[in-house]
Amino acid sequence: MSVKDQVQDLLNNAQYQNALAFCMLTDSPKEDIQLIEERCAYALYSHGELERALQHWLDALTAPETVAEFYAIIWPSGFNIELDSEKKVIPTGYKLRSYPEKWFGFLSKLVLRGVTLKRTAAAVVSYFQTMRNWLLAHSFDPISNEYGAVKCCRLVLVDTMLAAARLQCAPPRLQDTISLLRDPAQSCDLESLATLMAAGGPTYVEPLLWLYRSKHAHKRALTLIMDMCNWQENSRWNCTQGWRWKARYLRWLWFSRKPTLVSMVREHVASVFYQAPALGLAIFTGADMSGKKDDVDSDQPPHTSSRGANMRMATLGIAAWMKKLDLKGGSFNAAKDVQSSLHYVGSPLQCSKGCAVPEQVGQFPLHSGASVACAYLEHVIYAGEEPAILHMELATTLLDQVKLFAAVDPVMVHLYRTRLRNFLRYSDKYECNFLLSRLPGGFLHEKALILSQLAAHSAVLDVYALKLSDDNLAEIYSSTIWLAAKNMPQIVKSDEVESALDIYVRLARRYASRAHTGKCLQPLEHAVDVIRRNFRRIHPLNAIECCPENVSMTLCSNLVKDLLHFTESERRAAIVKRNLLRVQYADLKHEGTQRQLIRYYKLLSVPRLEALGKILRSLQPVVLEEFREGIHCCHVACVGYLFESHLVLQFHVTNKPNGQRIKSVHVHAKSLGNVEDYIHDGEVMLKLLTCNSTGHCYVLFRRLPTRKTANSLACKLRFSVTTDIGDLRVPTEQLQEISLKDIDVQFSPPTNYT
């Protein structure tokens, strides 16, 4: 009996497992094994073993539409999809007799209820999740860069069945369903799943919202959210959560940067501001909207500014719209548990011309449209918004609010003034003169911050030290200005920087001048004390000059004593530094002398030069030829040595590695003048110079005392190149000549020699 007949006999006797094992042992084709797996699945289904049947269908890679037909109870109502497959074709004739399990499966469709339905739904989830992963991995066509039509329809079926099955588990797998709906690759059917989720009531609200969002049904989503806002407090979704969800949804639409979605935000955002201004502000700023522990804001957009938002309202337009909001009748209790009330946003940047440490402020109440506009402008400016018009808008809005509450609410005045001062410390893009003209007379601190942007240090010290009598602010400002000027690179230092370095002198004079005002006790002591504490930042002469006239000798004696101690320590430090420099100079001079002796020793080791006597002077090295491209390239430098009766020119020749050796290297030197000042007296030739090596050749001139001691020489480097000819390798020599740069031989003035 053949293998096929044995397998058929086992199948006729319903021994499916034995048939599978036999096929695997006999290495049967994969198609035969999958057919047996499928027949086994139909048989198990007809006997009520639904979970095992799903596993065999999965192993057989049965089409998902065929499996979905057998689990029609999980099929969402209203879901209809047409596929080019045989899912509804019941086998007849010969196929029916040879394949009876499928027929029995269709005839024995089971009605599932209660616990059995929940368990079956869990098994269906496993099947369709695995099938979805397989489809996503094998359905994409890299040639057409898209999914095929049938495969796309199958993905719709699989995703819809997967979401429906998860919702029918016990308990419903809501988070898994939400993860599926948030997947950009999902293809769930909108209408059928929406009907299923809507029937579930508040339990299925969150997945229903994600379904609407994934299918771009934003109007339906916002309508659903408005219904949530009207639900009772005892339901799973109360009014507060409804408004928070609406704010999150509008925030996502806003940061999508699509004009159609942005226009939808404009229509619905005002109602959020009237109910909870903090939530409305978070729509534009991207702030956290999470409230209770079971309500995590898992869809936070990146915190970005409004720069480059060509698809949204301009930032200035948003601020102008916010100012018109009337929030007096709003219900602030709707978001009482929301932790997104705006607090001060500390900037990490430092202002270059003043103290940039922000003052601490408490919670900022969003009580009006202007307060919301201030909070929004602070957000975009501290996030890096650059246009100066926004900085001016924030400054004028804060100033207007201060004036508005000046005679009504001192607490609000303090909050707005603190935020105004923090802004003046941070920003350097506002119009200083314009703000100075609008400041009330009592805003001295704010005036000082604006003057610091204008580098009017004397005026700032007048405010801090004389008008406010705040020594702490005066000294913090002085320290900041002095350190900024001291750390300025030397190349960019100007008169303004030099003026900033004398700021402690000005501060001491301000302290001393308070003796005439009578507002400060012991003003001279304060002036002397600031000098004593900052000796290293004040020149000693300036310290003496800034002392007031007619000061008591007792007070001056302590200052002079400290000044003497300081100058003495500075003198000792200068002596130590001078001695160290002298030692360093001696070391360098000794090293230079040693190198000169080594050079002279090499020179006098040449027999022809040994009899010339003592070297009187030497010239600085001069480069006559650099490396250049070509067959013969070399580097030539010249050093002149003056003896009592001769002048010697030493030529350093470096042969660049070019695969050739040069021989008989020497330099031909000729005077360029009409009368020769030196008489050629011989030369020392370099016999051989190999590749990548350096050698020396010399030219000797006899001095003529009656002639002048300066001349220009034209030099030419001459050498022979050894090459091989053909296979005989007979060496030949070719004479080569390279013109060098002219050299001036000068022995005066003496500063030209070492």
mmCIF file of C-alpha atoms in Angstrom, residues 278-612:
data_model
loop_
_atom_site.group_PDB
_atom_site.id
_atom_site.type_symbol
_atom_site.label_atom_id
_atom_site.label_comp_id
_atom_site.label_asym_id
_atom_site.label_seq_id
_atom_site.Cartn_x
_atom_site.Cartn_y
_atom_site.Cartn_z
ATOM 1 C CA ALA A 278 -5.773 75.582 32.627
ATOM 2 C CA LEU A 279 -6.965 72.857 30.248
ATOM 3 C CA GLY A 280 -7.550 75.381 27.486
ATOM 4 C CA LEU A 281 -4.060 76.756 27.914
ATOM 5 C CA ALA A 282 -2.593 73.230 27.830
ATOM 6 C CA ILE A 283 -4.114 72.752 24.364
ATOM 7 C CA PHE A 284 -1.734 75.381 22.962
ATOM 8 C CA THR A 285 1.278 74.753 25.209
ATOM 9 C CA GLY A 286 1.296 70.946 25.348
ATOM 10 C CA ALA A 287 1.309 70.894 29.166
ATOM 11 C CA ASP A 288 0.469 67.770 31.153
ATOM 12 C CA MET A 289 -3.264 67.141 31.645
ATOM 13 C CA SER A 290 -3.150 64.060 33.861
ATOM 14 C CA GLY A 291 -5.309 64.164 36.970
ATOM 15 C CA LYS A 292 -5.874 61.023 39.018
ATOM 16 C CA LYS A 293 -3.606 58.007 38.969
ATOM 17 C CA ASP A 294 -5.999 56.057 36.745
ATOM 18 C CA ASP A 295 -6.085 58.856 34.180
ATOM 19 C CA VAL A 296 -2.578 58.995 32.728
ATOM 20 C CA ASP A 297 -1.930 61.456 29.924
ATOM 21 C CA SER A 298 -0.356 58.956 27.534
ATOM 22 C CA ASP A 299 -0.704 61.074 24.428
ATOM 23 C CA GLN A 300 1.476 64.070 25.222
ATOM 24 C CA PRO A 301 2.744 65.967 22.190
ATOM 25 C CA PRO A 302 6.256 67.393 22.159
ATOM 26 C CA HIS A 303 6.641 70.759 23.853
ATOM 27 C CA THR A 304 7.264 72.979 20.852
ATOM 28 C CA SER A 305 6.966 76.681 20.349
ATOM 29 C CA SER A 306 4.924 78.407 17.670
ATOM 30 C CA ARG A 307 7.936 79.166 15.497
ATOM 31 C CA GLY A 308 7.298 78.324 11.866
ATOM 32 C CA ALA A 309 3.644 77.446 12.414
ATOM 33 C CA ASN A 310 2.429 78.513 8.987
ATOM 34 C CA MET A 311 -0.596 76.208 9.245
ATOM 35 C CA ARG A 312 -1.814 77.657 12.528
ATOM 36 C CA MET A 313 -2.870 81.015 13.816
ATOM 37 C CA ALA A 314 0.080 83.288 14.459
ATOM 38 C CA THR A 315 1.200 83.415 18.055
ATOM 39 C CA LEU A 316 0.358 87.080 18.282
ATOM 40 C CA GLY A 317 -3.132 86.377 16.933
ATOM 41 C CA ILE A 318 -3.657 83.620 19.510
ATOM 42 C CA ALA A 319 -2.649 85.964 22.319
ATOM 43 C CA ALA A 320 -5.009 88.663 21.010
ATOM 44 C CA TRP A 321 -7.851 86.111 20.870
ATOM 45 C CA MET A 322 -7.108 84.963 24.413
ATOM 46 C CA LYS A 323 -7.296 88.509 25.745
ATOM 47 C CA LYS A 324 -10.917 88.735 24.590
ATOM 48 C CA LEU A 325 -11.990 85.673 26.605
ATOM 49 C CA ASP A 326 -14.467 86.444 29.368
ATOM 50 C CA LEU A 327 -13.730 83.853 32.067
ATOM 51 C CA LYS A 328 -15.722 85.409 34.906
ATOM 52 C CA GLY A 329 -18.644 82.995 34.509
ATOM 53 C CA GLY A 330 -16.549 79.886 33.998
ATOM 54 C CA SER A 331 -16.930 76.783 36.151
ATOM 55 C CA PHE A 332 -13.527 76.343 37.759
ATOM 56 C CA ASN A 333 -14.702 73.302 39.741
ATOM 57 C CA ALA A 334 -14.903 71.252 36.537
ATOM 58 C CA ALA A 335 -11.132 70.757 36.611
ATOM 59 C CA LYS A 336 -10.352 71.118 40.298
ATOM 60 C CA ASP A 337 -8.258 67.934 40.331
ATOM 61 C CA VAL A 338 -6.254 68.863 37.232
ATOM 62 C CA GLN A 339 -2.627 69.550 38.089
ATOM 63 C CA SER A 340 -1.952 71.683 35.013
ATOM 64 C CA SER A 341 -2.424 75.128 36.574
ATOM 65 C CA LEU A 342 0.434 77.152 35.215
ATOM 66 C CA HIS A 343 3.448 77.861 37.414
ATOM 67 C CA TYR A 344 6.435 80.009 36.647
ATOM 68 C CA VAL A 345 8.607 78.594 33.864
ATOM 69 C CA GLY A 346 12.222 79.153 34.834
ATOM 70 C CA SER A 347 14.490 79.852 31.880
ATOM 71 C CA PRO A 348 17.888 78.103 31.785
ATOM 72 C CA LEU A 349 19.403 80.971 29.775
ATOM 73 C CA GLN A 350 21.431 83.755 31.355
ATOM 74 C CA CYS A 351 21.031 87.399 30.500
ATOM 75 C CA SER A 352 24.357 88.872 29.401
ATOM 76 C CA LYS A 353 23.940 92.258 31.073
ATOM 77 C CA GLY A 354 22.384 91.609 34.445
ATOM 78 C CA CYS A 355 21.452 89.165 37.136
ATOM 79 C CA ALA A 356 19.298 86.449 35.551
ATOM 80 C CA VAL A 357 18.379 84.467 38.670
ATOM 81 C CA PRO A 358 14.537 84.378 38.579
ATOM 82 C CA GLU A 359 12.437 85.229 41.595
ATOM 83 C CA GLN A 360 10.238 82.493 42.981
ATOM 84 C CA VAL A 361 6.522 82.951 42.357
ATOM 85 C CA GLY A 362 3.511 80.989 43.514
ATOM 86 C CA GLN A 363 0.682 79.513 41.498
ATOM 87 C CA PHE A 364 -0.490 81.846 38.779
ATOM 88 C CA PRO A 365 -4.331 82.010 38.708
ATOM 89 C CA LEU A 366 -5.895 82.092 35.248
ATOM 90 C CA HIS A 367 -8.661 84.503 36.200
ATOM 91 C CA SER A 368 -9.069 86.408 32.919
ATOM 92 C CA GLY A 369 -8.271 86.326 29.242
ATOM 93 C CA ALA A 370 -5.280 88.610 29.808
ATOM 94 C CA SER A 371 -3.819 86.218 32.389
ATOM 95 C CA VAL A 372 -4.166 83.321 29.936
ATOM 96 C CA ALA A 373 -2.490 85.425 27.225
ATOM 97 C CA CYS A 374 0.399 86.228 29.587
ATOM 98 C CA ALA A 375 0.882 82.545 30.415
ATOM 99 C CA TYR A 376 0.811 81.565 26.731
ATOM 100 C CA LEU A 377 3.277 84.275 25.692
ATOM 101 C CA GLU A 378 5.628 83.257 28.511
ATOM 102 C CA HIS A 379 5.513 79.677 27.274
ATOM 103 C CA VAL A 380 6.416 80.467 23.671
ATOM 104 C CA ILE A 381 9.066 83.044 24.615
ATOM 105 C CA TYR A 382 10.825 80.863 27.187
ATOM 106 C CA ALA A 383 10.703 77.987 24.667
ATOM 107 C CA GLY A 384 12.876 80.049 22.309
ATOM 108 C CA GLU A 385 10.489 82.282 20.351
ATOM 109 C CA GLU A 386 12.618 84.993 18.763
ATOM 110 C CA PRO A 387 10.424 87.772 17.231
ATOM 111 C CA ALA A 388 10.815 90.944 19.263
ATOM 112 C CA ILE A 389 7.148 91.834 18.797
ATOM 113 C CA LEU A 390 6.172 88.899 21.043
ATOM 114 C CA HIS A 391 8.535 90.092 23.768
ATOM 115 C CA MET A 392 7.024 93.566 23.620
ATOM 116 C CA GLU A 393 3.510 92.111 23.681
ATOM 117 C CA LEU A 394 4.242 90.155 26.865
ATOM 118 C CA ALA A 395 5.918 93.125 28.555
ATOM 119 C CA THR A 396 3.040 95.505 27.807
ATOM 120 C CA THR A 397 0.407 92.927 28.824
ATOM 121 C CA LEU A 398 2.103 92.277 32.180
ATOM 122 C CA LEU A 399 2.474 96.011 32.748
ATOM 123 C CA ASP A 400 -1.197 96.623 31.946
ATOM 124 C CA GLN A 401 -2.247 93.946 34.430
ATOM 125 C CA VAL A 402 -0.104 95.493 37.144
ATOM 126 C CA LYS A 403 -1.753 98.862 36.565
ATOM 127 C CA LEU A 404 -5.195 97.224 36.508
ATOM 128 C CA PHE A 405 -4.800 95.660 39.966
ATOM 129 C CA ALA A 406 -2.734 98.504 41.475
ATOM 130 C CA ALA A 407 -5.566 99.851 43.627
ATOM 131 C CA VAL A 408 -7.581 96.647 43.978
ATOM 132 C CA ASP A 409 -5.525 93.570 44.821
ATOM 133 C CA PRO A 410 -1.952 93.890 46.202
ATOM 134 C CA VAL A 411 -1.422 90.107 45.931
ATOM 135 C CA MET A 412 -2.105 90.114 42.192
ATOM 136 C CA VAL A 413 0.121 93.168 41.786
ATOM 137 C CA HIS A 414 2.962 91.287 43.477
ATOM 138 C CA LEU A 415 2.444 88.224 41.228
ATOM 139 C CA TYR A 416 2.427 90.237 38.017
ATOM 140 C CA ARG A 417 5.370 92.428 39.056
ATOM 141 C CA THR A 418 7.415 89.344 39.906
ATOM 142 C CA ARG A 419 6.689 87.842 36.505
ATOM 143 C CA LEU A 420 7.496 91.164 34.846
ATOM 144 C CA ARG A 421 10.858 91.336 36.601
ATOM 145 C CA ASN A 422 11.679 87.753 35.643
ATOM 146 C CA PHE A 423 10.871 88.565 32.028
ATOM 147 C CA LEU A 424 13.032 91.716 32.096
ATOM 148 C CA ARG A 425 15.919 89.629 33.446
ATOM 149 C CA TYR A 426 15.504 86.943 30.798
ATOM 150 C CA SER A 427 14.776 88.867 27.618
ATOM 151 C CA ASP A 428 16.928 91.363 25.751
ATOM 152 C CA LYS A 429 14.567 91.949 22.802
ATOM 153 C CA TYR A 430 12.185 94.514 24.220
ATOM 154 C CA GLU A 431 12.326 98.255 23.542
ATOM 155 C CA CYS A 432 13.933 99.686 26.668
ATOM 156 C CA ASN A 433 13.093 103.347 26.107
ATOM 157 C CA PHE A 434 9.438 102.596 25.377
ATOM 158 C CA LEU A 435 9.030 100.537 28.573
ATOM 159 C CA LEU A 436 10.840 103.182 30.619
ATOM 160 C CA SER A 437 8.330 105.768 29.426
ATOM 161 C CA ARG A 438 5.392 103.557 30.510
ATOM 162 C CA LEU A 439 6.721 102.490 33.917
ATOM 163 C CA PRO A 440 5.014 104.100 36.914
ATOM 164 C CA GLY A 441 7.184 106.186 39.191
ATOM 165 C CA GLY A 442 7.394 103.619 41.972
ATOM 166 C CA PHE A 443 8.653 100.764 39.791
ATOM 167 C CA LEU A 444 12.301 101.326 40.678
ATOM 168 C CA HIS A 445 13.404 97.685 40.536
ATOM 169 C CA GLU A 446 11.891 97.231 37.084
ATOM 170 C CA LYS A 447 13.523 100.487 35.981
ATOM 171 C CA ALA A 448 16.917 99.223 37.142
ATOM 172 C CA LEU A 449 16.493 95.974 35.178
ATOM 173 C CA ILE A 450 15.719 97.901 31.988
ATOM 174 C CA LEU A 451 18.646 100.282 32.564
ATOM 175 C CA SER A 452 20.945 97.284 32.942
ATOM 176 C CA GLN A 453 20.058 96.281 29.364
ATOM 177 C CA LEU A 454 21.251 99.745 28.290
ATOM 178 C CA ALA A 455 24.551 99.228 30.196
ATOM 179 C CA ALA A 456 23.739 102.284 32.331
ATOM 180 C CA HIS A 457 25.559 100.876 35.347
ATOM 181 C CA SER A 458 25.769 104.158 37.243
ATOM 182 C CA ALA A 459 22.017 104.691 36.931
ATOM 183 C CA VAL A 460 21.344 101.117 38.079
ATOM 184 C CA LEU A 461 23.551 101.621 41.157
ATOM 185 C CA ASP A 462 21.753 104.883 41.883
ATOM 186 C CA VAL A 463 18.487 102.949 42.017
ATOM 187 C CA TYR A 464 19.736 100.024 44.089
ATOM 188 C CA ALA A 465 22.115 101.813 46.473
ATOM 189 C CA LEU A 466 20.470 105.228 46.850
ATOM 190 C CA LYS A 467 16.757 105.011 46.044
ATOM 191 C CA LEU A 468 16.003 101.462 47.196
ATOM 192 C CA SER A 469 18.904 101.263 49.700
ATOM 193 C CA ASP A 470 19.152 97.546 48.915
ATOM 194 C CA ASP A 471 22.816 96.626 49.366
ATOM 195 C CA ASN A 472 22.172 92.991 48.443
ATOM 196 C CA LEU A 473 20.768 93.858 45.008
ATOM 197 C CA ALA A 474 23.528 96.403 44.422
ATOM 198 C CA GLU A 475 26.338 93.966 45.193
ATOM 199 C CA ILE A 476 24.773 91.073 43.257
ATOM 200 C CA TYR A 477 24.445 93.351 40.242
ATOM 201 C CA SER A 478 28.035 94.596 40.636
ATOM 202 C CA SER A 479 29.371 91.058 40.889
ATOM 203 C CA THR A 480 27.441 89.938 37.820
ATOM 204 C CA ILE A 481 28.619 92.882 35.712
ATOM 205 C CA TRP A 482 32.254 92.559 36.828
ATOM 206 C CA LEU A 483 32.414 88.813 36.147
ATOM 207 C CA ALA A 484 30.808 89.251 32.714
ATOM 208 C CA ALA A 485 33.347 91.932 31.797
ATOM 209 C CA LYS A 486 36.289 89.978 33.227
ATOM 210 C CA ASN A 487 35.381 86.833 31.275
ATOM 211 C CA MET A 488 35.008 88.765 28.036
ATOM 212 C CA PRO A 489 37.660 87.742 25.464
ATOM 213 C CA GLN A 490 40.531 90.210 25.275
ATOM 214 C CA ILE A 491 40.014 90.783 21.564
ATOM 215 C CA VAL A 492 36.465 92.100 22.021
ATOM 216 C CA LYS A 493 37.068 94.245 25.083
ATOM 217 C CA SER A 494 35.985 97.847 24.599
ATOM 218 C CA ASP A 495 35.539 101.033 26.612
ATOM 219 C CA GLU A 496 32.184 99.713 27.800
ATOM 220 C CA VAL A 497 33.862 96.609 29.198
ATOM 221 C CA GLU A 498 36.613 98.625 30.836
ATOM 222 C CA SER A 499 33.948 100.805 32.416
ATOM 223 C CA ALA A 500 32.202 97.704 33.770
ATOM 224 C CA LEU A 501 35.428 96.585 35.478
ATOM 225 C CA ASP A 502 35.333 99.756 37.628
ATOM 226 C CA ILE A 503 31.837 99.086 38.905
ATOM 227 C CA TYR A 504 32.994 98.460 42.484
ATOM 228 C CA VAL A 505 34.564 101.900 42.569
ATOM 229 C CA ARG A 506 31.203 103.379 41.592
ATOM 230 C CA LEU A 507 29.434 101.249 44.197
ATOM 231 C CA ALA A 508 31.756 102.451 46.952
ATOM 232 C CA ARG A 509 31.141 106.057 45.943
ATOM 233 C CA ARG A 510 27.373 105.465 46.058
ATOM 234 C CA TYR A 511 27.691 104.044 49.560
ATOM 235 C CA ALA A 512 29.802 106.989 50.684
ATOM 236 C CA SER A 513 27.396 109.520 49.173
ATOM 237 C CA ARG A 514 24.600 108.242 51.410
ATOM 238 C CA ALA A 515 26.200 110.186 54.254
ATOM 239 C CA HIS A 516 24.556 113.345 52.901
ATOM 240 C CA THR A 517 21.101 111.766 52.589
ATOM 241 C CA GLY A 518 20.804 110.477 56.137
ATOM 242 C CA LYS A 519 19.013 107.310 54.971
ATOM 243 C CA CYS A 520 21.749 104.915 56.010
ATOM 244 C CA LEU A 521 23.620 104.424 59.263
ATOM 245 C CA GLN A 522 27.403 104.330 58.978
ATOM 246 C CA PRO A 523 27.580 104.922 55.198
ATOM 247 C CA LEU A 524 31.361 105.361 55.233
ATOM 248 C CA GLU A 525 31.796 102.017 56.936
ATOM 249 C CA HIS A 526 29.772 100.390 54.151
ATOM 250 C CA ALA A 527 31.877 102.086 51.494
ATOM 251 C CA VAL A 528 35.136 101.048 53.131
ATOM 252 C CA ASP A 529 33.830 97.538 53.731
ATOM 253 C CA VAL A 530 32.946 96.953 50.065
ATOM 254 C CA ILE A 531 36.463 98.074 49.125
ATOM 255 C CA ARG A 532 38.102 95.786 51.668
ATOM 256 C CA ARG A 533 36.045 92.773 50.518
ATOM 257 C CA ASN A 534 36.847 93.340 46.849
ATOM 258 C CA PHE A 535 40.516 94.357 46.800
ATOM 259 C CA ARG A 536 41.200 91.874 43.999
ATOM 260 C CA ARG A 537 38.565 93.540 41.845
ATOM 261 C CA ILE A 538 39.648 97.160 42.453
ATOM 262 C CA HIS A 539 42.946 98.767 41.512
ATOM 263 C CA PRO A 540 44.756 100.057 44.645
ATOM 264 C CA LEU A 541 44.901 103.619 43.322
ATOM 265 C CA ASN A 542 41.200 103.549 42.511
ATOM 266 C CA ALA A 543 40.513 102.231 45.999
ATOM 267 C CA ILE A 544 42.231 105.272 47.524
ATOM 268 C CA GLU A 545 40.544 107.716 45.151
ATOM 269 C CA CYS A 546 37.058 106.433 45.856
ATOM 270 C CA CYS A 547 37.371 107.174 49.579
ATOM 271 C CA PRO A 548 35.346 110.224 50.572
ATOM 272 C CA GLU A 549 36.925 113.431 51.862
ATOM 273 C CA ASN A 550 37.163 114.253 55.564
ATOM 274 C CA VAL A 551 36.995 110.592 56.559
ATOM 275 C CA SER A 552 38.217 109.733 60.052
ATOM 276 C CA MET A 553 41.798 108.511 60.424
ATOM 277 C CA THR A 554 40.636 105.525 62.499
ATOM 278 C CA LEU A 555 38.494 104.293 59.654
ATOM 279 C CA CYS A 556 41.209 105.003 57.098
ATOM 280 C CA SER A 557 43.929 103.315 59.131
ATOM 281 C CA ASN A 558 42.240 99.929 58.906
ATOM 282 C CA LEU A 559 41.671 100.397 55.170
ATOM 283 C CA VAL A 560 45.267 101.496 54.576
ATOM 284 C CA LYS A 561 46.523 98.591 56.665
ATOM 285 C CA ASP A 562 44.509 96.119 54.598
ATOM 286 C CA LEU A 563 45.602 97.861 51.426
ATOM 287 C CA LEU A 564 49.262 97.577 52.427
ATOM 288 C CA HIS A 565 48.841 93.895 53.199
ATOM 289 C CA PHE A 566 47.185 93.395 49.822
ATOM 290 C CA THR A 567 49.846 95.325 47.880
ATOM 291 C CA GLU A 568 52.597 93.518 49.748
ATOM 292 C CA SER A 569 51.100 90.137 48.850
ATOM 293 C CA GLU A 570 50.751 91.289 45.266
ATOM 294 C CA ARG A 571 54.414 92.428 45.267
ATOM 295 C CA ARG A 572 55.574 89.083 46.637
ATOM 296 C CA ALA A 573 53.526 87.264 44.039
ATOM 297 C CA ALA A 574 55.044 89.457 41.325
ATOM 298 C CA ILE A 575 58.586 88.729 42.625
ATOM 299 C CA VAL A 576 57.902 84.995 42.604
ATOM 300 C CA LYS A 577 56.520 85.221 39.091
ATOM 301 C CA ARG A 578 59.545 87.274 37.950
ATOM 302 C CA ASN A 579 61.980 84.762 39.413
ATOM 303 C CA LEU A 580 60.144 81.906 37.768
ATOM 304 C CA LEU A 581 60.308 83.728 34.447
ATOM 305 C CA ARG A 582 64.046 84.320 34.916
ATOM 306 C CA VAL A 583 64.587 80.629 35.603
ATOM 307 C CA GLN A 584 62.548 79.759 32.538
ATOM 308 C CA TYR A 585 64.543 82.246 30.463
ATOM 309 C CA ALA A 586 67.830 80.778 31.727
ATOM 310 C CA ASP A 587 66.643 77.268 30.865
ATOM 311 C CA LEU A 588 65.643 78.353 27.371
ATOM 312 C CA LYS A 589 68.913 80.181 26.848
ATOM 313 C CA HIS A 590 70.894 77.169 28.028
ATOM 314 C CA GLU A 591 68.926 74.907 25.697
ATOM 315 C CA GLY A 592 69.547 77.297 22.796
ATOM 316 C CA THR A 593 73.261 77.413 23.597
ATOM 317 C CA GLN A 594 73.469 73.622 23.680
ATOM 318 C CA ARG A 595 71.734 73.330 20.320
ATOM 319 C CA GLN A 596 74.103 75.987 18.878
ATOM 320 C CA LEU A 597 77.136 74.115 20.176
ATOM 321 C CA ILE A 598 75.899 70.886 18.621
ATOM 322 C CA ARG A 599 75.370 72.675 15.317
ATOM 323 C CA TYR A 600 78.834 74.276 15.488
ATOM 324 C CA TYR A 601 80.399 70.930 16.363
ATOM 325 C CA LYS A 602 78.912 69.307 13.271
ATOM 326 C CA LEU A 603 80.117 72.232 11.175
ATOM 327 C CA LEU A 604 83.691 72.205 12.509
ATOM 328 C CA SER A 605 83.897 68.429 12.140
ATOM 329 C CA VAL A 606 84.267 68.961 8.359
ATOM 330 C CA PRO A 607 88.060 68.835 7.612
ATOM 331 C CA ARG A 608 87.956 71.729 5.148
ATOM 332 C CA LEU A 609 86.288 74.017 7.702
ATOM 333 C CA GLU A 610 88.234 73.000 10.769
ATOM 334 C CA ALA A 611 91.154 75.310 9.961
ATOM 335 C CA LEU A 612 88.974 78.442 9.611
#
